[in-house]
XYZ file of C-alpha atoms in Angstrom:
350
model
C 11.071 13.329 -20.674
C 9.781 16.242 -18.598
C 8.134 15.131 -15.352
C 5.106 17.169 -14.314
C 4.706 17.543 -10.530
C 1.102 18.304 -9.564
C 0.193 19.324 -6.010
C -3.253 17.965 -5.132
C -4.732 20.052 -2.329
C -8.306 18.933 -2.895
C -9.997 16.919 -5.613
C -12.551 19.602 -6.496
C -9.902 22.129 -7.551
C -7.781 19.530 -9.356
C -10.345 17.817 -11.604
C -8.446 18.556 -14.818
C -5.180 17.265 -13.366
C -6.840 14.068 -12.147
C -8.522 13.570 -15.527
C -5.154 14.005 -17.243
C -3.554 11.518 -14.862
C -6.355 9.006 -15.452
C -5.998 9.405 -19.228
C -2.240 8.815 -19.027
C -2.785 5.595 -17.064
C -5.503 4.348 -19.432
C -3.292 4.997 -22.456
C -0.367 3.045 -21.004
C 1.779 5.834 -19.514
C 3.029 5.996 -15.925
C 1.879 8.230 -13.061
C 3.269 8.258 -9.508
C 0.631 8.783 -6.811
C 0.252 8.648 -3.014
C -1.376 5.854 -1.069
C -1.679 5.527 2.686
C 1.421 3.258 2.722
C 3.983 4.680 0.262
C 3.921 6.427 -3.132
C 3.173 4.054 -6.010
C 4.373 4.052 -9.613
C 1.187 3.328 -11.530
C 0.477 1.940 -14.975
C -2.450 0.233 -16.719
C -2.592 -3.187 -15.083
C -4.065 -4.763 -18.214
C -1.353 -3.485 -20.604
C 1.845 -5.566 -20.843
C 3.678 -2.507 -22.224
C 2.766 -0.487 -19.122
C 4.229 -3.193 -16.882
C 7.413 -3.184 -18.945
C 7.645 0.603 -18.565
C 7.317 0.227 -14.785
C 10.124 -2.337 -14.661
C 12.315 -0.121 -16.846
C 11.693 3.095 -14.882
C 12.472 1.394 -11.575
C 15.245 -0.864 -12.827
C 13.142 -3.645 -11.277
C 13.605 -7.372 -12.038
C 10.699 -8.596 -14.143
C 10.099 -11.682 -11.962
C 9.141 -9.428 -9.040
C 5.301 -9.352 -9.113
C 3.335 -6.103 -9.261
C 0.287 -5.299 -7.141
C -2.944 -4.339 -8.904
C -4.769 -1.461 -7.195
C -8.568 -1.412 -7.438
C -11.395 0.882 -6.327
C -14.287 -1.583 -5.929
C -15.118 -5.275 -5.618
C -16.466 -5.428 -9.163
C -12.946 -4.739 -10.400
C -11.596 -7.517 -8.166
C -14.097 -10.032 -9.587
C -12.785 -9.337 -13.096
C -9.170 -10.065 -12.104
C -9.503 -13.409 -10.314
C -10.895 -16.882 -10.895
C -12.314 -17.238 -7.394
C -12.439 -15.519 -4.018
C -12.311 -17.859 -0.998
C -14.615 -16.989 1.907
C -11.773 -15.889 4.205
C -10.385 -13.608 1.517
C -13.759 -12.013 0.874
C -14.344 -11.460 4.595
C -10.894 -9.886 4.985
C -11.397 -7.584 1.998
C -14.807 -6.448 3.229
C -13.339 -5.681 6.663
C -9.846 -4.272 5.963
C -10.445 -2.468 2.633
C -9.835 0.255 1.759
C -6.595 -0.264 3.668
C -3.007 -1.540 3.763
C -3.732 -5.194 2.925
C -2.848 -6.969 -0.323
C -4.451 -10.339 -1.127
C -2.991 -13.083 -3.316
C -5.633 -14.932 -5.354
C -5.750 -17.137 -8.501
C -5.538 -14.781 -11.484
C -8.022 -14.479 -14.319
C -6.819 -14.934 -17.887
C -7.032 -11.206 -18.683
C -4.250 -10.367 -16.193
C -0.959 -10.220 -18.155
C 1.759 -12.659 -17.078
C 4.291 -9.831 -16.954
C 2.246 -8.190 -14.173
C 2.346 -11.341 -12.028
C 5.961 -12.278 -12.688
C 4.746 -15.327 -14.628
C 2.753 -16.682 -11.667
C -0.790 -18.038 -11.845
C -1.745 -15.775 -8.935
C -2.300 -12.027 -8.735
C -1.733 -9.526 -5.910
C -4.584 -7.022 -5.390
C -5.330 -4.234 -2.926
C -7.701 -1.303 -2.459
C -5.712 1.708 -1.156
C -7.110 3.962 1.558
C -6.237 7.302 -0.021
C -8.611 9.665 -1.856
C -6.093 10.522 -4.609
C -5.298 6.874 -5.296
C -8.969 5.860 -5.416
C -9.892 8.806 -7.648
C -7.025 7.995 -10.029
C -8.242 4.404 -10.387
C -11.790 5.635 -11.043
C -10.625 8.210 -13.605
C -8.510 5.648 -15.456
C -11.227 2.994 -15.370
C -8.656 0.198 -15.076
C -6.823 -1.633 -12.288
C -3.517 0.145 -11.705
C -0.351 -1.924 -11.409
C 1.842 -0.076 -8.922
C 4.996 -0.973 -7.042
C 6.659 1.678 -4.871
C 7.720 4.736 -6.894
C 11.455 4.509 -6.309
C 14.545 3.154 -7.995
C 14.614 -0.579 -7.267
C 16.492 -1.373 -4.061
C 16.331 2.141 -2.612
C 14.152 3.198 0.350
C 10.521 3.470 -0.665
C 9.138 7.011 -1.151
C 6.876 8.498 1.494
C 6.884 12.009 -0.015
C 6.580 13.323 -3.587
C 10.108 14.758 -3.388
C 11.441 11.228 -2.858
C 9.782 10.211 -6.127
C 11.267 13.217 -7.921
C 14.692 12.292 -6.569
C 14.534 8.816 -8.108
C 12.267 9.102 -11.153
C 12.495 12.698 -12.462
C 12.781 12.546 -16.239
C 11.636 8.918 -16.379
C 7.854 9.334 -15.978
C 5.409 12.000 -17.232
C 3.566 12.863 -13.987
C 3.763 12.782 -10.190
C 0.701 13.542 -8.051
C 1.822 15.179 -4.810
C -0.526 14.429 -1.925
C 1.930 15.240 0.859
C 3.540 12.800 3.279
C 1.883 9.376 3.594
C 0.338 8.145 6.837
C 1.466 4.532 7.332
C 4.970 4.654 5.841
C 5.591 0.948 5.111
C 4.106 -1.197 2.375
C 0.917 -3.209 2.781
C 0.619 -6.561 4.498
C 0.552 -9.240 1.784
C -1.527 -12.309 2.587
C -1.876 -15.378 0.366
C -5.372 -16.866 0.344
C -4.697 -19.577 -2.257
C -3.882 -22.290 0.315
C -6.102 -23.818 2.982
C -4.500 -21.625 5.648
C -3.842 -17.929 4.969
C -0.121 -17.079 4.749
C 1.448 -13.653 5.294
C 4.204 -13.169 2.710
C 5.086 -9.610 3.737
C 4.306 -8.146 7.193
C 2.797 -4.694 7.374
C 0.465 -2.411 9.292
C -2.153 -5.167 9.593
C -0.419 -7.694 11.843
C -0.621 -11.482 12.046
C -2.389 -11.148 15.411
C -4.960 -8.712 14.011
C -5.700 -11.005 11.070
C -6.019 -14.094 13.280
C -8.348 -12.301 15.683
C -10.611 -11.273 12.812
C -10.610 -14.515 10.793
C -10.746 -16.790 13.838
C -8.112 -19.142 12.419
C -4.343 -19.560 12.366
C -2.448 -17.352 9.924
C 0.977 -18.604 8.878
C 4.022 -16.428 8.243
C 6.438 -17.009 5.340
C 8.487 -13.934 4.452
C 11.338 -15.679 2.594
C 11.602 -17.965 -0.408
C 11.283 -21.702 0.163
C 13.044 -24.319 -1.967
C 9.631 -25.266 -3.380
C 9.289 -21.729 -4.769
C 12.171 -22.454 -7.192
C 13.550 -18.943 -6.717
C 10.322 -17.280 -7.881
C 8.964 -14.652 -5.454
C 5.228 -14.981 -4.819
C 5.030 -11.383 -3.613
C 7.033 -8.151 -3.905
C 10.010 -7.838 -1.580
C 10.704 -11.555 -1.019
C 13.760 -12.105 -3.213
C 15.816 -8.964 -3.743
C 17.583 -6.477 -1.495
C 15.247 -3.586 -0.740
C 15.004 -0.289 1.052
C 18.778 0.201 1.199
C 20.527 3.529 1.862
C 23.745 4.260 -0.041
C 25.992 3.724 3.001
C 26.642 0.309 4.534
C 24.116 -0.307 7.303
C 24.472 -2.626 10.308
C 21.646 -3.595 12.663
C 22.578 -4.157 16.312
C 20.027 -6.200 18.249
C 19.771 -7.167 21.896
C 17.344 -7.464 24.796
C 19.267 -4.980 26.984
C 18.884 -1.539 25.375
C 21.710 -0.041 27.447
C 24.108 -2.712 26.158
C 22.951 -2.047 22.586
C 23.650 1.689 22.969
C 27.093 1.060 24.477
C 27.998 -1.445 21.759
C 26.925 0.887 18.952
C 28.958 3.710 20.520
C 31.984 1.372 20.670
C 31.609 0.443 16.994
C 31.146 4.102 16.053
C 34.316 5.148 17.892
C 36.328 2.418 16.173
C 35.157 3.525 12.739
C 35.674 7.236 13.482
C 39.293 6.456 14.425
C 39.658 5.080 10.887
C 38.421 8.384 9.484
C 34.870 7.224 8.695
C 31.811 9.467 9.007
C 29.268 7.621 11.113
C 25.485 7.833 11.268
C 23.257 6.250 13.897
C 19.550 5.475 13.682
C 18.142 5.843 17.191
C 14.783 6.216 18.893
C 13.445 9.241 20.748
C 14.259 7.409 23.965
C 17.966 6.848 23.112
C 19.065 9.557 20.670
C 20.843 11.649 23.347
C 22.945 8.659 24.440
C 24.929 8.305 21.216
C 28.250 9.752 20.093
C 28.489 10.025 16.308
C 28.667 12.513 13.429
C 24.957 12.155 12.674
C 22.327 10.784 15.067
C 18.720 10.695 13.837
C 15.672 9.412 15.692
C 13.275 7.295 13.651
C 10.444 7.566 16.204
C 9.230 6.413 19.596
C 9.542 2.882 20.917
C 6.388 3.512 22.906
C 4.519 4.287 19.669
C 5.882 2.110 16.854
C 3.529 3.688 14.308
C 5.879 6.712 14.450
C 8.726 4.411 13.401
C 6.879 3.013 10.372
C 5.920 6.556 9.351
C 9.506 7.867 9.434
C 11.711 4.865 8.607
C 12.147 5.395 4.862
C 12.443 9.161 5.257
C 15.294 8.675 7.741
C 17.083 6.186 5.464
C 16.924 8.705 2.622
C 18.050 11.506 4.957
C 21.302 9.665 5.570
C 21.965 9.585 1.824
C 22.129 13.387 1.925
C 24.329 13.404 5.032
C 27.048 11.524 3.105
C 27.924 9.096 5.909
C 30.211 6.105 5.343
C 28.539 3.747 7.805
C 25.152 3.543 9.535
C 24.512 1.701 12.776
C 20.914 1.150 13.804
C 19.011 -0.095 16.792
C 16.411 -2.756 16.141
C 12.745 -2.808 17.124
C 11.582 -6.183 18.351
C 8.893 -7.651 20.553
C 5.664 -5.945 19.451
C 3.312 -7.088 16.634
C 4.059 -4.035 14.481
C 7.802 -4.626 14.885
C 7.487 -7.519 12.372
C 6.885 -4.973 9.612
C 9.641 -2.646 10.831
C 12.278 -5.369 11.183
C 11.367 -6.895 7.811
C 12.339 -3.595 6.163
C 15.350 -2.877 8.369
C 16.887 -6.319 7.790
C 16.539 -5.890 4.023
C 17.940 -2.337 4.213
C 20.980 -3.673 6.065
C 21.431 -6.476 3.563
C 21.194 -8.894 6.503
C 24.203 -7.262 8.241
C 23.018 -8.033 11.782
C 24.894 -8.168 15.082
C 23.094 -9.676 18.053
C 24.610 -9.039 21.467
């Protein structure tokens, strides 16, 4: 299959391309497109065959639920059995934006989209290309991240080309995304809202708005019987090709010294070492490749660059990656959730 890469500079000049993309989605084909979080791999959310194509293109396990992307509340109403008051308030306030809600699914939503669950994940993206694509297709778009399953999520169109060239008919290139990590997923099917995946919208932000406690459950419980209720809960994600180890500690100077010690030991064994640092510490390291992921003082720079940096190390051909952690601030929940999964839970705390 030949993959068509379309640069979208503005919607007015790209009407024909957007109409073609919408037609492909409606007919059951796949189109990769930008959102404010990461690039998504979209298919018709009401077609079981489209969901199967998404799983096949990504190499994604079919019990990992897909998120349905919508452009208005009317579309939401058609996909769910009910909308609790807290969920409706949150959608009206945070949408369009990086929040996904879990609600009881309507019968028309295919089981293969929800991983066999009786709930459905829905969000309204805050990106003009994404919203226009949904409008042009006229259907909710099922869209996980547009990468090979397990690899770092794509924040640029070239990342999508790297993973999915020849597997899908079209990629819409809207440039680099703004947020850089996937949406916050919050389950509104229980009495108390539960965050299943942290993201840009933090637990504290949600509690302040709703005026109630919001629980956090980012791993599978025994009662889940091994079935993930949201994307990213069960399988290893976001991983670079090289082995990655997270080094955590309250004293940043000790963390730097310990990473340098580990790096020296591995270099003596002939290994090529990469280090993920921050702007504040990058000049303190001794390794073959040292890359800053952003500023500790401004964690939004870390979310924006994290996946790009992980992919950059794939091209640097390192044997081992050591990384600082980012703990203590509300947004660090989202960062550490991705970094722990990228490291495959290889964590050293000093």
